[in-house]
């Protein structure tokens, strides 16, 4: 059996634990056994605050646990561990039959039972020891000792605890006389008792007996408090393997965790974010639910690359709506948009029309608005290669402003001309996977673009050819505005082909548009769908189909 050296949880140790299915070592036999212990831990159990549950198992659901924890967090402004390291001569008053500070009772090979003292006994023992007992109590807890409900004593091994926890390592090696004493006292609330005992047992055995979500959360909180990263990681793994709900996912994202230990619960919070992102993938179906999500929840949703939404313009509008709902005060709203939500909006993929509105939006700090708009315009002006390089640089970043989402309306690049005639050239790129998903009767729409004050869009289809004999790829041009507006346009569709990789014209036409009408060609390439999607297709260059549409207003 390999020696149990944790030293604050190197990642490789935990990985090997779970991959093998068995812990590397088990010192459970030594827990609370005086034969294998060099210290005695006295756990003073204090009453809980009113309405607090006694332990995680007392909560009937994750929601109960969350409400209970929130209440305790609000009522305890400073939730710290009180360590009372009693002076040797004082604590010897409590321990009969000692020699050189070492107790000799219970020397058989059986593990010791945990000793519980009543509050009256505690008071009596401390009073018998004289005034020094009073002086050894942390001033922050100068309360009447009658508030101690009971005391548990546990035999512990300082090397085992110190190897697992920086908290205990510092406690046992701070160089002061107290660090050399045999008896150490921790003061906790009654609601923390079960979790602390599970934690102590874990530090010996590397396993937990509890499996319910609420109890595991209590152990996770205790592990965070006493800096036992290996236990935090273990609880995180168990919680990730339990069925996830929106309720539990939001709770995991709201867990208080010290900065130093954040990496231990990162896998759990990542799983929670992924669950929420998948659950609310299509925001349009869950608008009210998503609007009611807390900040951590809306961040998880808006950070997703797979968000199924019309365009980044819609992401921007939704983020503003959420911020205005949850932060009615302008200063608070500007702060949350500038420091949190604004980073999740991918401004470079917004339309120029919407970017103009960003500049005049009062919800954003003017300096920030100018910065993101200028950055977006520079990105739009970059070559496709450079744009892909910028996106690749952010592949593993939290804020992926240059990474394109799976928009329902695909982004387009537009070049507009006013003279000698009103004209625009529109570029639409589709991935091979997007085209494959069109079969057998799907459609992909582009974002809107404008010519002569009218809104237009492109749509790519998988449809039957005119004789309905086979499936093929079609491309259409439509006008947005409905009504009696009439608009005459010359148009031309082209696509890049191999090996030259130049645009080649595929279809020309002219049409007088009225609102809501579309025109195009059902079989743009004149070949069946199977040939269009074949591995040796001349239309896919590095996995992308490059389309171009030229529109000119007829005189």
C-alpha positions as a printed Julia matrix, in Angstrom:
555×3 Matrix{Float64}:
   0.0    0.0     0.0
   1.35   3.38   -0.99
   1.93   5.91    1.77
  -0.92   8.41    2.09
   0.9   11.65    1.28
  -1.65  14.22    0.13
   0.22  17.47    0.81
  -2.79  19.6    -0.06
  -4.08  17.49   -2.92
  -1.81  17.31   -5.97
  -4.16  16.73   -8.88
  -2.37  13.58   -9.95
  -3.14  11.9    -6.65
  -6.88  12.41   -6.98
  -6.88  11.34  -10.62
  -5.24   8.06   -9.72
  -7.7    7.56   -6.87
 -10.71   7.73   -9.14
  -9.22   5.98  -12.12
  -8.37   2.9   -10.07
 -11.67   2.88   -8.21
  -9.81   2.42   -4.94
  -8.1    4.94   -2.66
  -4.32   4.8    -2.56
  -4.3    4.24    1.19
  -6.73   3.77    4.04
  -5.84   4.83    7.58
  -9.42   4.47    8.74
  -8.32   1.9    11.32
  -6.33   4.62   13.09
  -9.15   7.16   13.32
  -9.94   8.0    16.95
  -7.53   5.33   18.23
  -5.13   6.53   20.93
  -2.55   3.92   19.9
  -2.04   5.69   16.57
  -2.67   9.27   17.69
  -0.5   12.03   19.1
  -3.22  14.63   19.76
  -6.69  14.95   21.21
  -9.22  17.14   19.37
 -11.95  18.65   21.54
 -14.94  19.73   19.45
 -17.12  22.27   21.25
 -20.6   22.2    19.69
 -22.5   25.46   19.91
 -26.23  26.03   19.32
 -27.32  26.9    15.81
 -28.95  30.16   14.89
 -32.75  30.16   15.05
 -34.42  28.18   12.23
 -31.15  26.54   11.15
 -31.19  22.82   10.39
 -29.02  20.57   12.5
 -27.34  18.96    9.49
 -27.58  18.44    5.76
 -29.71  15.32    6.06
 -32.39  17.3     7.91
 -33.05  19.29    4.73
 -35.64  17.59    2.56
 -34.32  19.05   -0.68
 -31.6   21.09   -2.32
 -33.94  24.1    -2.06
 -34.24  23.64    1.73
 -30.46  23.37    1.97
 -29.98  26.54   -0.07
 -32.47  28.54    1.99
 -30.91  27.31    5.22
 -27.37  28.07    4.06
 -28.37  31.52    2.77
 -30.01  32.35    6.12
 -26.91  31.29    8.01
 -24.67  33.28    5.68
 -26.75  36.39    6.16
 -26.84  36.05    9.93
 -23.21  35.1    10.41
 -21.19  37.94    8.92
 -17.91  36.29    9.76
 -18.06  32.5     9.55
 -14.63  31.57   10.84
 -13.14  28.65   12.68
 -12.4   29.3    16.34
  -9.43  27.35   17.49
  -8.8   27.21   21.19
  -5.38  25.76   21.83
  -5.45  25.11   25.54
  -2.29  25.45   27.57
  -0.84  22.13   28.66
  -1.17  22.64   32.42
  -4.82  23.71   32.05
  -5.91  20.77   29.94
  -4.16  18.34   32.21
  -6.85  19.23   34.76
  -9.27  17.4    32.45
  -7.06  14.39   31.84
  -6.39  12.11   34.84
  -3.53   9.63   34.96
  -1.14  11.46   32.66
   2.61  11.34   32.44
   4.54  13.93   30.47
   1.29  15.19   29.01
   0.28  11.79   27.5
  -2.94  10.09   28.59
  -2.72   6.38   29.27
  -6.36   5.43   29.52
  -7.81   3.1    26.9
  -4.61   1.48   25.7
  -6.21  -1.6    24.16
  -6.19  -2.26   20.43
  -9.84  -1.28   19.92
 -10.62   2.19   18.56
 -11.71   4.69   21.19
 -15.33   5.74   21.37
 -15.84   9.46   20.99
 -16.15  11.03   24.41
 -18.98  13.51   24.84
 -19.03  15.9    27.79
 -22.04  17.85   28.95
 -21.92  21.64   29.04
 -21.95  21.51   32.85
 -18.9   19.27   32.87
 -17.09  21.63   30.55
 -17.77  24.58   32.76
 -16.7   22.67   35.86
 -13.44  21.49   34.35
 -12.47  24.89   33.08
 -13.39  26.53   36.37
 -11.31  24.0    38.29
  -8.3   25.03   36.26
  -8.45  28.61   37.5
  -8.18  31.93   35.71
  -5.9   30.65   32.94
  -8.81  28.81   31.37
 -10.64  32.08   30.8
  -7.55  33.62   29.28
  -7.21  30.82   26.73
 -10.54  31.49   25.06
 -10.61  33.44   21.81
 -11.87  36.97   22.57
 -14.18  36.75   19.58
 -16.12  34.13   21.48
 -16.34  35.72   24.92
 -19.81  34.23   25.39
 -21.16  32.35   28.37
 -19.81  28.8    28.34
 -23.32  27.57   29.04
 -23.95  28.04   25.33
 -21.79  24.98   24.61
 -24.25  22.15   23.97
 -21.74  19.33   24.24
 -18.11  18.44   23.67
 -16.73  15.59   21.6
 -13.17  14.39   21.99
 -11.46  12.6    19.13
  -7.97  11.09   19.05
  -6.16  12.36   15.96
  -2.83  12.01   14.17
  -1.33  15.4    13.42
   0.8   14.13   10.48
  -2.29  12.73    8.72
  -4.35  15.89    9.24
  -1.43  18.18    8.4
  -0.75  16.3     5.15
  -4.35  16.8     4.03
  -4.99  20.35    5.16
  -3.02  23.62    5.18
  -5.25  24.67    8.08
  -4.07  21.83   10.31
  -0.53  22.04    8.93
  -0.27  25.65   10.09
  -1.95  24.81   13.37
   0.55  22.08   14.19
   3.68  23.84   12.88
   3.32  27.54   13.68
   6.39  27.49   15.93
   4.47  28.71   18.99
   4.22  26.76   22.19
   0.55  26.06   21.53
   1.44  24.12   18.37
   3.33  21.63   20.54
   0.4   20.92   22.87
  -1.45  17.64   22.81
  -4.96  19.06   23.17
  -6.64  21.27   20.58
 -10.19  22.59   20.67
 -12.38  23.51   17.69
 -15.66  25.33   18.15
 -18.4   24.7    15.6
 -22.17  25.04   15.25
 -24.38  22.01   15.74
 -25.33  22.06   12.05
 -21.66  21.48   11.17
 -21.1   18.52   13.46
 -22.03  15.67   11.13
 -20.08  17.22    8.25
 -16.96  17.74   10.37
 -17.0   14.13   11.57
 -17.34  12.94    7.96
 -14.47  15.23    6.98
 -12.17  13.96    9.72
 -12.96  10.38    8.75
 -12.25  11.22    5.09
  -8.82  12.56    6.0
  -7.99   9.08    7.26
  -9.88   6.83    4.85
 -10.24   8.95    1.67
 -13.92   8.01    1.46
 -17.29   9.23    2.74
 -20.25   7.31    4.13
 -22.83   9.9     3.09
 -24.28  10.03   -0.42
 -27.23  12.47   -0.3
 -26.76  15.81   -2.12
 -27.51  17.95    0.95
 -25.11  16.02    3.2
 -22.39  16.13    0.53
 -22.84  19.88    0.25
 -22.36  20.24    4.0
 -19.16  18.16    3.82
 -18.0   20.27    0.87
 -18.55  23.43    2.93
 -16.64  21.95    5.87
 -13.81  20.87    3.56
 -13.64  24.4     2.18
 -13.57  25.83    5.7
 -10.77  23.54    6.89
  -8.92  23.67    3.54
  -9.09  19.96    2.67
  -8.82  20.18   -1.11
  -8.88  16.42   -1.66
 -12.25  16.15    0.07
 -13.59  19.11   -1.89
 -12.56  17.35   -5.09
 -14.1   14.08   -3.89
 -17.44  15.76   -3.02
 -17.36  17.58   -6.33
 -16.98  14.27   -8.17
 -19.84  12.63   -6.27
 -22.14  15.63   -6.79
 -21.34  15.69  -10.51
 -22.39  12.06  -10.78
 -25.8   12.79   -9.22
 -28.74  13.88  -11.42
 -28.45  17.62  -12.1
 -31.41  20.0   -11.93
 -31.68  23.74  -12.57
 -32.08  24.19   -8.83
 -28.92  22.26   -7.94
 -26.9   23.78  -10.81
 -27.67  27.31   -9.63
 -26.82  26.32   -6.07
 -23.43  24.92   -7.12
 -22.64  28.17   -8.92
 -23.5   30.12   -5.76
 -21.33  28.09   -3.38
 -18.87  30.19   -1.37
 -15.37  28.89   -1.96
 -12.05  30.35   -0.96
  -9.9   31.57   -3.85
  -7.11  29.15   -3.04
  -9.45  26.18   -3.22
 -11.44  27.28   -6.28
  -9.76  24.71   -8.52
 -11.08  21.88   -6.33
 -14.73  22.67   -7.14
 -14.13  23.9   -10.69
 -15.23  20.61  -12.29
 -18.54  20.82  -10.41
 -19.2   24.42  -11.4
 -18.2   23.64  -15.0
 -20.73  20.81  -15.07
 -23.4   23.1   -13.61
 -22.68  25.75  -16.28
 -22.83  23.14  -19.04
 -26.17  21.87  -17.72
 -27.71  25.35  -17.69
 -26.29  26.17  -21.13
 -27.79  22.98  -22.56
 -31.1   23.41  -20.69
 -31.62  26.95  -22.01
 -29.93  26.45  -25.36
 -32.93  27.9   -27.16
 -33.64  31.08  -25.21
 -36.75  31.83  -27.23
 -38.5   28.8   -25.71
 -37.64  29.75  -22.12
 -37.61  33.55  -22.14
 -39.4   34.01  -18.81
 -37.33  31.32  -17.07
 -34.05  32.74  -18.33
 -35.08  36.28  -17.39
 -35.61  35.06  -13.82
 -32.19  33.39  -13.55
 -29.69  34.93  -11.12
 -26.47  36.47  -12.39
 -24.47  33.22  -12.25
 -27.19  31.47  -14.26
 -27.5   34.06  -17.02
 -23.7   34.14  -17.32
 -23.63  30.36  -17.87
 -26.26  30.65  -20.62
 -24.76  33.64  -22.45
 -21.24  32.18  -22.35
 -22.25  29.18  -24.46
 -21.04  28.79  -28.06
 -24.06  26.58  -28.79
 -26.68  29.18  -27.93
 -29.5   28.83  -30.46
 -30.49  32.41  -31.05
 -31.28  34.45  -34.11
 -28.16  36.6   -33.99
 -25.76  38.34  -31.64
 -28.04  41.37  -31.89
 -30.65  39.27  -30.08
 -28.09  38.28  -27.41
 -27.36  41.97  -26.83
 -31.07  42.83  -26.56
 -31.71  39.97  -24.14
 -28.72  40.86  -21.93
 -30.0   44.44  -21.71
 -33.51  43.26  -20.85
 -32.17  40.98  -18.08
 -29.95  43.75  -16.66
 -32.8   46.27  -16.63
 -35.02  43.73  -14.86
 -32.55  42.79  -12.13
 -30.68  46.1   -11.76
 -33.15  48.99  -12.07
 -30.57  51.49  -10.82
 -28.45  52.82  -13.68
 -25.14  52.82  -11.79
 -25.55  49.19  -10.71
 -26.66  48.18  -14.2
 -23.65  49.85  -15.82
 -21.37  48.08  -13.37
 -22.83  44.63  -14.02
 -22.85  45.13  -17.8
 -19.32  46.48  -17.82
 -17.71  43.93  -15.53
 -19.81  40.78  -16.13
 -22.44  40.52  -18.85
 -20.8   42.83  -21.38
 -17.87  40.43  -21.66
 -20.24  37.66  -22.79
 -21.75  39.66  -25.66
 -19.83  38.97  -28.86
 -19.95  42.46  -30.29
 -17.83  41.63  -33.39
 -20.72  39.45  -34.67
 -23.36  42.15  -34.22
 -24.64  44.05  -37.23
 -23.31  47.53  -37.9
 -26.8   48.93  -37.38
 -26.96  47.49  -33.87
 -23.39  48.61  -33.1
 -24.49  52.18  -33.83
 -27.17  51.77  -31.16
 -24.55  50.53  -28.67
 -22.77  53.87  -28.98
 -25.89  55.73  -27.88
 -27.09  53.21  -25.27
 -27.19  54.81  -21.83
 -26.87  51.42  -20.08
 -23.22  51.14  -21.11
 -20.43  53.39  -19.98
 -19.63  55.58  -23.03
 -15.92  54.74  -22.92
 -16.66  51.0   -22.84
 -19.21  51.33  -25.64
 -16.69  53.11  -27.87
 -14.06  50.49  -27.14
 -16.21  47.44  -27.99
 -17.62  49.04  -31.15
 -14.19  50.04  -32.43
 -12.83  46.56  -31.66
 -15.78  45.02  -33.52
 -15.29  47.15  -36.61
 -11.59  46.3   -36.75
 -12.47  42.6   -36.49
 -14.99  42.87  -39.34
 -12.31  44.5   -41.49
  -9.82  41.68  -40.9
  -9.17  38.98  -43.48
 -10.94  35.64  -42.88
  -7.59  34.04  -42.0
  -6.88  36.65  -39.36
 -10.42  36.33  -37.98
  -9.96  32.57  -37.6
  -6.61  33.14  -35.89
  -8.18  35.55  -33.38
 -10.95  33.03  -32.67
  -8.4   30.23  -32.2
  -6.48  32.33  -29.67
  -9.64  32.47  -27.53
 -10.51  28.79  -27.85
  -9.85  28.11  -24.15
 -10.72  31.54  -22.84
 -13.65  32.34  -20.55
 -14.67  35.33  -22.66
 -14.75  34.29  -26.33
 -15.74  37.5   -28.1
 -14.2   36.45  -31.44
 -15.72  32.94  -31.48
 -18.85  32.61  -33.62
 -21.95  31.01  -32.1
 -24.39  28.64  -33.83
 -26.76  31.45  -34.79
 -30.14  30.68  -36.32
 -29.43  33.57  -38.68
 -25.94  33.21  -40.12
 -23.66  36.29  -40.1
 -22.86  37.88  -43.45
 -20.24  40.32  -44.64
 -21.53  43.17  -46.75
 -19.78  45.67  -49.02
 -22.04  48.58  -50.05
 -21.71  51.0   -52.98
 -23.68  54.19  -53.59
 -22.17  55.17  -56.97
 -22.47  54.76  -59.88
 -25.48  52.66  -58.76
 -26.78  51.49  -55.41
 -25.26  48.05  -55.04
 -24.12  45.61  -52.35
 -22.01  42.44  -52.35
 -22.96  39.92  -49.65
 -20.71  37.05  -48.5
 -22.21  34.03  -46.69
 -20.06  31.13  -45.46
 -21.59  27.82  -44.35
 -19.78  24.94  -42.66
 -20.03  21.45  -44.12
 -21.74  20.28  -40.91
 -24.37  23.02  -41.25
 -25.1   21.96  -44.81
 -25.3   18.28  -43.8
 -27.96  19.15  -41.21
 -30.14  20.69  -43.94
 -31.01  17.28  -45.38
 -33.75  16.43  -46.25
 -35.79  19.66  -46.07
 -33.94  22.14  -43.84
 -33.23  25.85  -44.27
 -30.58  28.29  -43.03
 -31.27  32.01  -43.04
 -28.71  34.79  -43.1
 -28.8   37.87  -40.96
 -30.51  40.83  -42.57
 -28.6   43.26  -44.76
 -29.82  46.49  -46.34
 -29.89  48.03  -49.77
 -31.7   51.24  -50.67
 -33.27  51.38  -47.24
 -34.84  47.9   -47.62
 -33.97  44.8   -45.61
 -32.96  41.59  -47.44
 -31.79  38.12  -46.45
 -30.36  34.96  -48.05
 -31.67  31.46  -47.36
 -29.95  28.16  -48.18
 -32.24  25.13  -48.66
 -32.12  21.41  -49.15
 -35.05  20.78  -51.5
 -36.18  18.6   -54.39
 -35.22  19.66  -57.89
 -37.88  20.98  -60.25
 -38.75  17.49  -61.46
 -38.81  16.21  -57.85
 -36.4   13.42  -58.77
 -33.61  14.1   -56.24
 -32.53  16.39  -53.39
 -30.28  19.34  -54.2
 -28.86  22.59  -52.78
 -30.83  25.79  -53.38
 -30.13  29.46  -52.66
 -32.76  32.19  -52.39
 -32.93  35.97  -51.87
 -35.81  37.47  -49.92
 -37.0   40.9   -48.85
 -38.02  41.44  -45.21
 -40.59  44.2   -45.28
 -44.17  43.18  -45.86
 -46.72  45.4   -47.54
 -47.14  47.15  -50.86
 -43.5   48.22  -51.28
 -42.15  47.35  -54.75
 -38.42  47.06  -55.36
 -36.67  46.04  -58.64
 -33.31  44.3   -58.17
 -30.73  42.61  -60.4
 -29.0   39.77  -58.54
 -26.23  37.21  -59.11
 -25.23  34.16  -57.05
 -21.65  32.83  -57.09
 -19.56  30.27  -55.16
 -15.87  29.54  -54.7
 -14.79  26.28  -56.33
 -11.66  24.16  -56.38
  -8.98  24.1   -57.56
  -8.76  27.84  -58.34
 -10.75  28.78  -55.19
 -12.14  31.76  -57.1
 -15.78  32.82  -57.12
 -17.64  31.45  -60.15
 -21.05  32.8   -61.15
 -23.84  30.21  -60.87
 -27.06  32.11  -61.46
 -28.21  35.56  -62.61
 -31.64  37.07  -62.56
 -33.8   40.09  -61.87
 -36.91  40.43  -59.81
 -39.35  43.06  -58.63
 -39.77  42.4   -54.93
 -42.84  43.0   -52.86
 -42.83  42.51  -49.09
 -42.24  38.96  -47.87
 -41.41  37.48  -51.31
 -38.25  35.52  -52.18
 -36.57  34.45  -55.42
 -33.74  32.07  -56.25
 -32.66  28.78  -57.77
 -33.7   25.35  -56.46
 -30.57  23.57  -57.74
 -27.81  26.17  -57.62
 -25.01  23.79  -58.64
 -27.0   21.59  -61.03
 -26.04  18.37  -59.22
 -27.76  15.99  -56.74
 -27.35  16.49  -52.99
 -25.1   13.42  -52.67
 -22.62  14.82  -55.2
 -22.74  18.26  -53.56
 -21.9   16.75  -50.11
 -19.36  14.17  -51.37
 -15.87  14.12  -49.86
 -14.39  15.21  -53.2
 -16.93  18.01  -53.73
 -15.36  21.02  -55.42
 -17.58  23.38  -53.4
 -16.16  22.81  -49.91
 -12.8   24.47  -49.23
 -11.32  23.54  -45.86
 -14.77  22.41  -44.76
 -16.55  25.64  -45.76
 -18.95  26.58  -48.54
 -18.32  30.16  -49.67
 -21.3   31.9   -51.28
 -21.61  35.41  -52.72
 -24.65  37.42  -53.77
 -24.49  40.72  -55.69
 -27.56  42.95  -55.59
 -28.04  46.06  -57.72
 -31.05  48.39  -57.72
 -32.43  48.6   -61.24
 -32.79  52.07  -62.69
